[in-house]
Short mmCIF file of C-alpha atoms in Angstrom, two decimals:
data_model
loop_
_atom_site.label_atom_id
_atom_site.label_comp_id
_atom_site.label_asym_id
_atom_site.label_seq_id
_atom_site.Cartn_x
_atom_site.Cartn_y
_atom_site.Cartn_z
CA UNK A 1 19.60 -43.88 -42.16
CA UNK A 2 21.02 -47.20 -41.00
CA UNK A 3 24.15 -45.35 -39.89
CA UNK A 4 22.10 -43.18 -37.57
CA UNK A 5 20.32 -46.25 -36.22
CA UNK A 6 23.60 -47.98 -35.49
CA UNK A 7 24.78 -44.81 -33.74
CA UNK A 8 21.60 -44.87 -31.63
CA UNK A 9 22.24 -48.52 -30.87
CA UNK A 10 25.71 -47.58 -29.61
CA UNK A 11 24.22 -44.84 -27.43
CA UNK A 12 21.74 -47.30 -25.92
CA UNK A 13 24.42 -49.92 -25.26
CA UNK A 14 26.72 -47.42 -23.56
CA UNK A 15 23.80 -46.24 -21.44
CA UNK A 16 23.00 -49.82 -20.41
CA UNK A 17 26.60 -50.37 -19.33
CA UNK A 18 26.74 -47.10 -17.41
CA UNK A 19 23.44 -47.58 -15.59
CA UNK A 20 24.24 -51.22 -14.85
CA UNK A 21 27.48 -50.11 -13.25
CA UNK A 22 25.54 -47.53 -11.25
CA UNK A 23 23.22 -50.27 -9.97
CA UNK A 24 26.26 -52.38 -9.02
CA UNK A 25 27.70 -49.44 -7.04
CA UNK A 26 24.43 -48.97 -5.17
CA UNK A 27 24.33 -52.68 -4.37
CA UNK A 28 27.89 -52.56 -3.09
CA UNK A 29 27.03 -49.60 -0.87
CA UNK A 30 23.91 -51.25 0.55
CA UNK A 31 25.83 -54.45 1.25
CA UNK A 32 28.24 -52.45 3.42
CA UNK A 33 25.76 -50.49 5.53
CA UNK A 34 27.29 -50.33 9.01
CA UNK A 35 30.61 -51.89 7.94
CA UNK A 36 33.37 -50.19 10.02
CA UNK A 37 35.64 -48.03 7.88
CA UNK A 38 33.60 -48.40 4.70
CA UNK A 39 33.35 -45.23 2.60
CA UNK A 40 30.41 -45.07 0.22
CA UNK A 41 31.22 -45.39 -3.48
CA UNK A 42 30.05 -43.05 -6.16
CA UNK A 43 30.36 -43.01 -9.92
CA UNK A 44 29.48 -40.10 -12.18
CA UNK A 45 28.48 -40.32 -15.84
CA UNK A 46 30.57 -38.68 -18.54
CA UNK A 47 29.20 -37.67 -21.95
CA UNK A 48 30.84 -39.43 -24.89
CA UNK A 49 31.52 -37.15 -27.85
CA UNK A 50 29.74 -37.84 -31.16
CA UNK A 51 33.08 -38.52 -32.81
CA UNK A 52 33.56 -41.35 -30.33
CA UNK A 53 30.10 -42.76 -30.91
CA UNK A 54 28.09 -40.61 -28.48
CA UNK A 55 26.17 -41.71 -25.39
CA UNK A 56 27.42 -41.87 -21.80
CA UNK A 57 29.88 -43.89 -19.80
CA UNK A 58 30.45 -44.41 -16.10
CA UNK A 59 33.33 -42.39 -14.73
CA UNK A 60 35.97 -43.53 -12.28
CA UNK A 61 34.61 -45.23 -9.16
CA UNK A 62 35.31 -42.95 -6.18
CA UNK A 63 35.29 -43.61 -2.46
CA UNK A 64 33.87 -40.64 -0.58
CA UNK A 65 36.46 -40.32 2.16
CA UNK A 66 37.60 -37.19 4.02
CA UNK A 67 40.88 -37.39 5.90
CA UNK A 68 40.03 -34.46 8.19
CA UNK A 69 36.84 -36.20 9.33
CA UNK A 70 38.67 -39.50 9.78
CA UNK A 71 41.30 -37.73 11.90
CA UNK A 72 38.60 -36.13 14.04
CA UNK A 73 36.89 -39.48 14.53
CA UNK A 74 40.13 -41.15 15.61
CA UNK A 75 40.89 -38.34 18.04
CA UNK A 76 37.48 -38.46 19.71
CA UNK A 77 37.56 -42.27 19.75
CA UNK A 78 40.87 -42.13 21.58
CA UNK A 79 39.76 -39.50 24.10
CA UNK A 80 36.51 -41.31 24.89
CA UNK A 81 38.23 -44.68 25.31
CA UNK A 82 40.75 -43.09 27.69
CA UNK A 83 38.07 -41.44 29.84
CA UNK A 84 35.99 -44.63 29.87
CA UNK A 85 38.94 -46.79 30.97
CA UNK A 86 39.83 -44.37 33.75
CA UNK A 87 36.23 -44.06 34.96
CA UNK A 88 35.70 -47.83 34.93
CA UNK A 89 38.93 -48.46 36.83
CA UNK A 90 38.25 -45.85 39.49
CA UNK A 91 34.64 -46.93 39.93
CA UNK A 92 35.93 -50.17 41.48
CA UNK A 93 37.70 -48.12 44.15
CA UNK A 94 34.67 -45.90 44.65
CA UNK A 95 32.50 -48.97 45.30
CA UNK A 96 35.03 -50.21 47.85
CA UNK A 97 35.03 -46.95 49.80
CA UNK A 98 31.26 -46.58 49.42
CA UNK A 99 30.47 -50.15 50.47
CA UNK A 100 28.45 -50.31 53.68
CA UNK A 101 30.81 -53.02 54.93
CA UNK A 102 33.76 -50.63 54.70
CA UNK A 103 34.44 -48.75 57.93
CA UNK A 104 36.15 -45.43 57.18
CA UNK A 105 39.72 -45.20 58.43
CA UNK A 106 38.87 -41.93 60.14
CA UNK A 107 36.19 -43.83 62.10
CA UNK A 108 38.68 -46.51 63.14
CA UNK A 109 41.12 -43.83 64.23
CA UNK A 110 38.36 -42.11 66.22
CA UNK A 111 37.62 -45.47 67.89
CA UNK A 112 41.22 -45.56 69.09
CA UNK A 113 40.95 -42.06 70.53
CA UNK A 114 37.60 -42.86 72.18
CA UNK A 115 39.15 -45.88 73.87
CA UNK A 116 41.98 -43.66 75.14
CA UNK A 117 39.46 -41.20 76.58
CA UNK A 118 37.57 -44.03 78.25
CA UNK A 119 40.80 -45.32 79.79
CA UNK A 120 41.39 -41.99 81.49
CA UNK A 121 38.10 -42.15 83.45
CA UNK A 122 37.56 -45.87 84.00
CA UNK A 123 38.89 -47.46 87.17
CA UNK A 124 39.47 -50.82 85.44
CA UNK A 125 42.67 -49.68 83.76
CA UNK A 126 43.81 -53.18 82.80
CA UNK A 127 40.66 -53.78 80.73
CA UNK A 128 40.92 -50.34 79.16
CA UNK A 129 44.51 -50.92 78.09
CA UNK A 130 43.32 -54.02 76.29
CA UNK A 131 40.58 -52.00 74.55
CA UNK A 132 43.06 -49.33 73.45
CA UNK A 133 45.38 -51.90 71.91
CA UNK A 134 42.43 -53.71 70.28
CA UNK A 135 41.17 -50.49 68.65
CA UNK A 136 44.67 -49.63 67.49
CA UNK A 137 44.94 -53.10 65.96
CA UNK A 138 41.62 -52.57 64.14
CA UNK A 139 42.94 -49.32 62.70
CA UNK A 140 46.14 -51.02 61.51
CA UNK A 141 44.16 -53.86 59.95
CA UNK A 142 41.88 -51.37 58.18
CA UNK A 143 44.88 -49.51 56.80
CA UNK A 144 46.49 -52.73 55.55
CA UNK A 145 43.23 -53.86 53.94
CA UNK A 146 42.84 -50.53 52.15
CA UNK A 147 46.48 -50.52 51.02
CA UNK A 148 46.17 -54.11 49.76
CA UNK A 149 42.97 -53.26 47.91
CA UNK A 150 44.58 -50.30 46.15
CA UNK A 151 47.58 -52.43 45.19
CA UNK A 152 45.33 -55.25 43.94
CA UNK A 153 43.39 -52.77 41.82
CA UNK A 154 46.61 -51.51 40.29
CA UNK A 155 47.59 -55.10 39.53
CA UNK A 156 44.19 -55.77 37.98
CA UNK A 157 44.67 -52.74 35.75
CA UNK A 158 48.16 -54.01 34.95
CA UNK A 159 46.71 -57.27 33.64
CA UNK A 160 44.36 -55.31 31.38
CA UNK A 161 47.33 -53.26 30.22
CA UNK A 162 49.28 -56.37 29.26
CA UNK A 163 46.33 -57.64 27.22
CA UNK A 164 46.06 -54.24 25.53
CA UNK A 165 49.72 -54.38 24.53
CA UNK A 166 49.07 -57.69 22.76
CA UNK A 167 46.09 -56.17 20.94
CA UNK A 168 48.25 -53.21 19.97
CA UNK A 169 50.89 -55.43 18.40
CA UNK A 170 48.27 -57.37 16.41
CA UNK A 171 46.71 -54.20 15.02
CA UNK A 172 50.07 -52.72 14.01
CA UNK A 173 50.91 -55.89 12.09
CA UNK A 174 47.52 -55.84 10.34
CA UNK A 175 48.00 -52.20 9.35
CA UNK A 176 51.46 -52.95 7.93
CA UNK A 177 50.05 -55.90 5.95
CA UNK A 178 47.26 -53.74 4.53
CA UNK A 179 49.83 -51.15 3.54
CA UNK A 180 51.72 -53.86 1.70
CA UNK A 181 48.57 -55.00 -0.10
CA UNK A 182 47.71 -51.42 -1.10
CA UNK A 183 51.25 -50.82 -2.35
CA UNK A 184 51.00 -53.96 -4.50
CA UNK A 185 47.66 -52.92 -6.06
CA UNK A 186 48.17 -49.95 -8.33
CA UNK A 187 44.58 -49.67 -9.54
CA UNK A 188 42.88 -47.02 -7.39
CA UNK A 189 39.48 -48.71 -7.48
CA UNK A 190 40.94 -52.05 -6.37
CA UNK A 191 42.71 -50.32 -3.48
CA UNK A 192 39.45 -49.04 -1.99
CA UNK A 193 38.32 -52.22 -0.15
CA UNK A 194 41.75 -52.42 1.49
CA UNK A 195 41.58 -48.73 2.39
CA UNK A 196 38.19 -49.40 4.00
CA UNK A 197 39.76 -52.12 6.14
CA UNK A 198 42.70 -49.88 6.94
CA UNK A 199 40.38 -47.06 8.01
CA UNK A 200 38.56 -49.42 10.36
CA UNK A 201 41.81 -50.77 11.84
CA UNK A 202 43.08 -47.25 12.49
CA UNK A 203 39.94 -46.44 14.47
CA UNK A 204 40.45 -49.66 16.48
CA UNK A 205 44.05 -48.59 17.07
CA UNK A 206 42.84 -45.21 18.33
CA UNK A 207 40.69 -47.01 20.88
CA UNK A 208 43.93 -48.34 22.35
CA UNK A 209 46.20 -45.29 22.11
CA UNK A 210 46.22 -41.83 20.54
CA UNK A 211 48.11 -41.88 17.23
CA UNK A 212 49.04 -39.58 14.37
CA UNK A 213 48.31 -40.88 10.87
CA UNK A 214 49.55 -39.62 7.51
CA UNK A 215 49.06 -40.81 3.94
CA UNK A 216 52.27 -42.26 2.51
CA UNK A 217 53.49 -42.23 -1.09
CA UNK A 218 52.03 -45.66 -1.84
CA UNK A 219 48.56 -44.60 -0.69
CA UNK A 220 48.77 -46.49 2.61
CA UNK A 221 49.05 -44.98 6.08
CA UNK A 222 52.08 -44.36 8.28
CA UNK A 223 51.39 -44.25 12.03
CA UNK A 224 53.19 -42.72 15.01
CA UNK A 225 52.45 -42.08 18.65
CA UNK A 226 51.23 -38.63 19.64
CA UNK A 227 54.71 -38.03 21.08
CA UNK A 228 56.31 -38.81 17.71
CA UNK A 229 57.64 -42.38 17.98
CA UNK A 230 56.97 -44.16 14.64
CA UNK A 231 54.84 -47.31 14.84
CA UNK A 232 54.14 -48.21 11.20
CA UNK A 233 56.20 -47.12 8.21
CA UNK A 234 54.84 -48.58 5.01
CA UNK A 235 55.09 -52.36 5.22
CA UNK A 236 56.96 -52.45 8.55
CA UNK A 237 55.68 -52.19 12.10
CA UNK A 238 57.31 -52.03 15.51
CA UNK A 239 56.30 -54.18 18.47
CA UNK A 240 55.65 -53.50 22.14
CA UNK A 241 56.18 -55.63 25.22
CA UNK A 242 55.46 -55.20 28.91
CA UNK A 243 58.15 -55.62 31.54
CA UNK A 244 57.84 -55.51 35.33
CA UNK A 245 59.36 -52.50 37.08
CA UNK A 246 60.63 -53.28 40.57
CA UNK A 247 60.56 -49.61 41.55
CA UNK A 248 56.83 -49.47 40.73
CA UNK A 249 55.64 -52.45 42.80
CA UNK A 250 56.57 -54.83 39.98
CA UNK A 251 53.93 -53.35 37.71
CA UNK A 252 54.58 -53.26 33.99
CA UNK A 253 56.41 -50.68 31.98
CA UNK A 254 55.66 -50.63 28.26
CA UNK A 255 58.74 -51.01 26.07
CA UNK A 256 58.86 -50.18 22.36
CA UNK A 257 61.12 -52.14 20.05
CA UNK A 258 61.83 -49.44 17.48
CA UNK A 259 62.96 -49.62 13.86
CA UNK A 260 66.52 -49.05 15.11
CA UNK A 261 66.21 -52.34 17.07
CA UNK A 262 66.61 -50.45 20.36
CA UNK A 263 64.06 -50.80 23.15
CA UNK A 264 62.65 -47.62 24.65
CA UNK A 265 60.44 -47.17 27.70
CA UNK A 266 57.36 -45.40 26.31
CA UNK A 267 55.07 -45.86 29.31
CA UNK A 268 54.77 -42.09 29.74
CA UNK A 269 54.26 -41.61 25.98
CA UNK A 270 51.17 -43.82 25.74
CA UNK A 271 48.52 -41.13 25.98
CA UNK A 272 44.87 -41.35 25.11
CA UNK A 273 43.01 -44.53 24.24
CA UNK A 274 42.29 -47.38 26.60
CA UNK A 275 45.97 -47.93 27.40
CA UNK A 276 46.47 -44.26 28.25
CA UNK A 277 43.40 -44.28 30.47
CA UNK A 278 44.54 -47.42 32.28
CA UNK A 279 47.99 -45.97 32.88
CA UNK A 280 46.51 -42.72 34.12
CA UNK A 281 44.36 -44.63 36.61
CA UNK A 282 47.14 -47.01 37.66
CA UNK A 283 50.07 -44.58 37.94
CA UNK A 284 48.10 -41.40 38.49
CA UNK A 285 44.99 -41.61 40.64
CA UNK A 286 45.55 -44.98 42.36
CA UNK A 287 49.26 -44.53 42.91
CA UNK A 288 48.50 -41.08 44.32
CA UNK A 289 46.05 -42.66 46.77
CA UNK A 290 48.65 -45.23 47.79
CA UNK A 291 51.24 -42.55 48.36
CA UNK A 292 48.83 -40.39 50.35
CA UNK A 293 47.86 -43.34 52.54
CA UNK A 294 51.56 -44.01 53.16
CA UNK A 295 52.13 -40.37 54.10
CA UNK A 296 49.27 -40.42 56.61
CA UNK A 297 50.42 -43.68 58.18
CA UNK A 298 54.04 -42.57 58.51
CA UNK A 299 53.12 -39.20 60.04
CA UNK A 300 50.63 -40.72 62.49
CA UNK A 301 52.78 -43.71 63.48
CA UNK A 302 55.93 -41.65 63.94
CA UNK A 303 54.14 -39.15 66.17
CA UNK A 304 52.41 -41.79 68.28
CA UNK A 305 55.62 -43.82 68.61
CA UNK A 306 57.51 -40.75 69.79
CA UNK A 307 54.89 -39.80 72.37
CA UNK A 308 54.46 -43.39 73.54
CA UNK A 309 58.20 -43.71 74.08
CA UNK A 310 58.05 -40.66 76.37
CA UNK A 311 55.46 -42.37 78.61
CA UNK A 312 55.80 -45.08 81.20
CA UNK A 313 54.40 -48.59 81.27
CA UNK A 314 52.10 -49.83 84.02
CA UNK A 315 55.04 -50.41 86.41
CA UNK A 316 55.66 -46.65 86.44
CA UNK A 317 59.32 -47.17 85.58
CA UNK A 318 59.78 -48.75 82.15
CA UNK A 319 59.66 -46.30 79.21
CA UNK A 320 57.19 -47.14 76.50
CA UNK A 321 58.41 -49.17 73.58
CA UNK A 322 57.25 -48.81 69.94
CA UNK A 323 53.49 -48.85 69.39
CA UNK A 324 53.99 -50.28 65.92
CA UNK A 325 56.17 -52.83 64.20
CA UNK A 326 58.98 -51.59 61.97
CA UNK A 327 57.71 -50.54 58.54
CA UNK A 328 59.33 -50.71 55.14
CA UNK A 329 60.13 -47.44 53.43
CA UNK A 330 58.49 -48.58 50.19
CA UNK A 331 55.11 -49.83 51.48
CA UNK A 332 54.57 -48.48 55.01
CA UNK A 333 50.77 -48.73 54.84
CA UNK A 334 50.86 -52.37 53.80
CA UNK A 335 53.27 -53.09 56.68
CA UNK A 336 51.32 -51.07 59.26
CA UNK A 337 50.91 -53.30 62.33
CA UNK A 338 50.69 -52.91 66.10
CA UNK A 339 53.71 -54.08 68.06
CA UNK A 340 53.54 -57.81 68.73
CA UNK A 341 54.73 -57.06 72.28
CA UNK A 342 51.67 -54.91 72.96
CA UNK A 343 49.30 -57.36 71.34
CA UNK A 344 50.53 -60.14 73.61
CA UNK A 345 50.74 -57.93 76.72
CA UNK A 346 48.58 -54.78 76.66
CA UNK A 347 49.90 -53.83 80.11
CA UNK A 348 53.02 -52.64 78.30
CA UNK A 349 50.98 -49.72 76.91
CA UNK A 350 52.69 -46.61 78.25
CA UNK A 351 49.77 -44.47 79.43
CA UNK A 352 51.52 -42.99 82.45
CA UNK A 353 54.27 -40.50 83.17
CA UNK A 354 56.45 -39.67 86.15
CA UNK A 355 53.56 -38.03 88.03
CA UNK A 356 50.52 -40.13 87.14
CA UNK A 357 49.73 -43.58 85.77
CA UNK A 358 47.51 -41.88 83.15
CA UNK A 359 49.67 -38.85 82.65
CA UNK A 360 50.54 -39.73 79.03
CA UNK A 361 46.91 -40.20 77.90
CA UNK A 362 46.27 -36.50 77.32
CA UNK A 363 49.49 -36.24 75.32
CA UNK A 364 48.45 -39.14 73.08
CA UNK A 365 44.92 -37.74 72.74
CA UNK A 366 46.32 -34.42 71.57
CA UNK A 367 47.34 -36.08 68.28
CA UNK A 368 43.67 -36.41 67.37
CA UNK A 369 43.50 -32.84 66.10
CA UNK A 370 47.21 -32.13 65.76
CA UNK A 371 48.46 -30.95 62.38
CA UNK A 372 50.63 -33.86 61.33
CA UNK A 373 50.48 -33.41 57.56
CA UNK A 374 50.73 -30.74 54.88
CA UNK A 375 53.03 -28.46 56.83
CA UNK A 376 51.19 -28.90 60.09
CA UNK A 377 47.79 -27.87 58.72
CA UNK A 378 45.98 -31.22 58.58
CA UNK A 379 45.28 -33.91 61.14
CA UNK A 380 45.51 -37.61 60.33
CA UNK A 381 41.78 -38.01 60.95
CA UNK A 382 40.88 -35.31 58.44
CA UNK A 383 43.48 -36.65 56.01
CA UNK A 384 41.77 -40.07 56.07
CA UNK A 385 38.45 -38.36 55.34
CA UNK A 386 39.93 -36.38 52.47
CA UNK A 387 41.39 -39.55 50.97
CA UNK A 388 37.93 -41.14 50.79
CA UNK A 389 36.45 -37.94 49.40
CA UNK A 390 39.18 -37.69 46.78
CA UNK A 391 38.18 -41.10 45.42
CA UNK A 392 34.63 -39.91 44.86
CA UNK A 393 35.83 -36.66 43.31
CA UNK A 394 38.16 -38.46 40.88
CA UNK A 395 35.42 -40.88 39.84
CA UNK A 396 32.83 -38.13 39.26
CA UNK A 397 35.38 -36.14 37.27
CA UNK A 398 36.27 -39.18 35.13
CA UNK A 399 32.58 -39.95 34.54
CA UNK A 400 31.87 -36.37 33.48
CA UNK A 401 34.83 -36.50 31.11
CA UNK A 402 33.56 -39.81 29.69
CA UNK A 403 30.08 -38.37 29.12
CA UNK A 404 31.47 -35.26 27.45
CA UNK A 405 33.79 -37.27 25.23
CA UNK A 406 30.94 -39.63 24.41
CA UNK A 407 28.88 -36.72 23.09
CA UNK A 408 31.83 -35.43 21.05
CA UNK A 409 32.42 -38.93 19.68
CA UNK A 410 28.78 -39.17 18.63
CA UNK A 411 29.18 -35.85 16.77
CA UNK A 412 32.34 -37.07 15.05
CA UNK A 413 30.64 -40.32 14.03
CA UNK A 414 27.64 -38.41 12.70
CA UNK A 415 29.86 -36.07 10.66
CA UNK A 416 31.80 -38.97 9.22
CA UNK A 417 28.60 -40.89 8.49
CA UNK A 418 27.01 -37.88 6.80
CA UNK A 419 29.96 -37.51 4.47
CA UNK A 420 31.20 -41.07 3.94
CA UNK A 421 28.49 -43.35 5.28
CA UNK A 422 25.89 -45.19 3.24
CA UNK A 423 22.41 -43.70 3.41
CA UNK A 424 19.68 -46.22 2.66
CA UNK A 425 17.34 -43.43 1.55
CA UNK A 426 19.93 -41.88 -0.77
CA UNK A 427 20.88 -45.28 -2.16
CA UNK A 428 17.21 -46.12 -2.80
CA UNK A 429 16.78 -42.93 -4.80
CA UNK A 430 19.95 -43.66 -6.80
CA UNK A 431 18.78 -47.22 -7.42
CA UNK A 432 15.44 -46.02 -8.82
CA UNK A 433 17.24 -43.46 -10.99
CA UNK A 434 19.64 -46.03 -12.41
CA UNK A 435 16.87 -48.58 -12.98
CA UNK A 436 14.80 -46.07 -14.90
CA UNK A 437 17.83 -45.10 -16.96
CA UNK A 438 18.48 -48.78 -17.65
CA UNK A 439 14.86 -49.29 -18.71
CA UNK A 440 15.02 -46.28 -21.04
CA UNK A 441 18.26 -47.50 -22.61
CA UNK A 442 16.82 -51.00 -23.01
CA UNK A 443 13.70 -49.59 -24.67
CA UNK A 444 15.87 -47.55 -27.03
CA UNK A 445 17.82 -50.63 -28.05
CA UNK A 446 14.58 -52.58 -28.57
CA UNK A 447 13.10 -49.85 -30.75
CA UNK A 448 16.27 -49.51 -32.81
CA UNK A 449 16.39 -53.28 -33.21
CA UNK A 450 12.79 -53.34 -34.46
CA UNK A 451 13.50 -50.55 -36.97
CA UNK A 452 16.58 -52.37 -38.25
CA UNK A 453 14.48 -55.52 -38.69
CA UNK A 454 11.93 -53.54 -40.70
CA UNK A 455 14.61 -52.00 -42.89
CA UNK A 456 16.17 -55.36 -43.54
CA UNK A 457 12.80 -56.86 -44.39
CA UNK A 458 12.27 -54.31 -47.17
CA UNK A 459 15.84 -54.70 -48.41
CA UNK A 460 17.28 -51.38 -47.29
#
């Protein structure tokens, strides 16, 4: 009989150990509610055979992690961060064009044409020449201000990009260090806290740039860009740096120092994430606006210069000189300026021709609706309007993309949380179950102990 009692005592002790471990697991889970990257832990009980003493024991501690869900979360994190960065960057431009203090370039151009029309009917031609030159100077100043604003916005984005490159390097080093720690810890259970940290760092990395992740032989994670360039291989990580590109207004290219020790320009390969969104705004939308503004200015200025040169100045003899100062081929909008000669002496404005002192006005006015762009189908005035409208369109599109990606990210987070996250309700139920099991096992041990005391007291 005492043998059976000792066997029962063994069953009770094993149950105490198992349920105590279960309580510890629940406590660990509850302590990590909301911890980024943490995967809930679970332990199952195994039955111990009678030949081994009977009872139960806690099985291997498992982290409930699903790589497919983690991949989906990283992808949606990257896409949302990209759309958010692009929308935020373009919203600055939208506010500039939508500001009540901003006078549309098409309005400034119309002011120039209105002053030309007034000159053709007003007897005070000297005063009207001054007005024409003044309105033309306002247009040029407005163009320069807009061009400078677009360039400043691209530079502001560039500064954010440089900071993002530093963050990228720090995260890659952390991931490589966690891989090293995981490789050095062979016990699967002891690896789990480091895998939690690694999971969180990979999500942070995805906020910067879209990456591909795979499990390596040591249980860590190897990382590469979406385009295939390796970033982390086991314990080693590459590094990035930014370098000014003279052909892109001195703005930064992103260079990758690869494992082969060769630097590669990967600016075009950085897709998704905050860095991808910033680059798309800087070298896509904003650069496109700059280029379109340059195209409009060159087409308008060239046409007006040509027609002005065909007219005659106020003396009726001297051919008209350039309306505008010489412009650079790289930044014509930023260099757009009325001729200093005209600014100092508006009488040099060539409004006449061989037959009439105002004979060239109608020719200049004809450029108002002339097709100067897009194969002769679009006037400069309408092109200025379309440029402003394009800003609003790009911003609304980026905001819609951000909202859509935000909803998809919420879904991905919910799926990951449902599978791997810690539920307070579920943990509370488990805690009650383990506590009751612990109480039952403790009661069993107490009862067996009392029976053994009784048997010993009667000498059995």
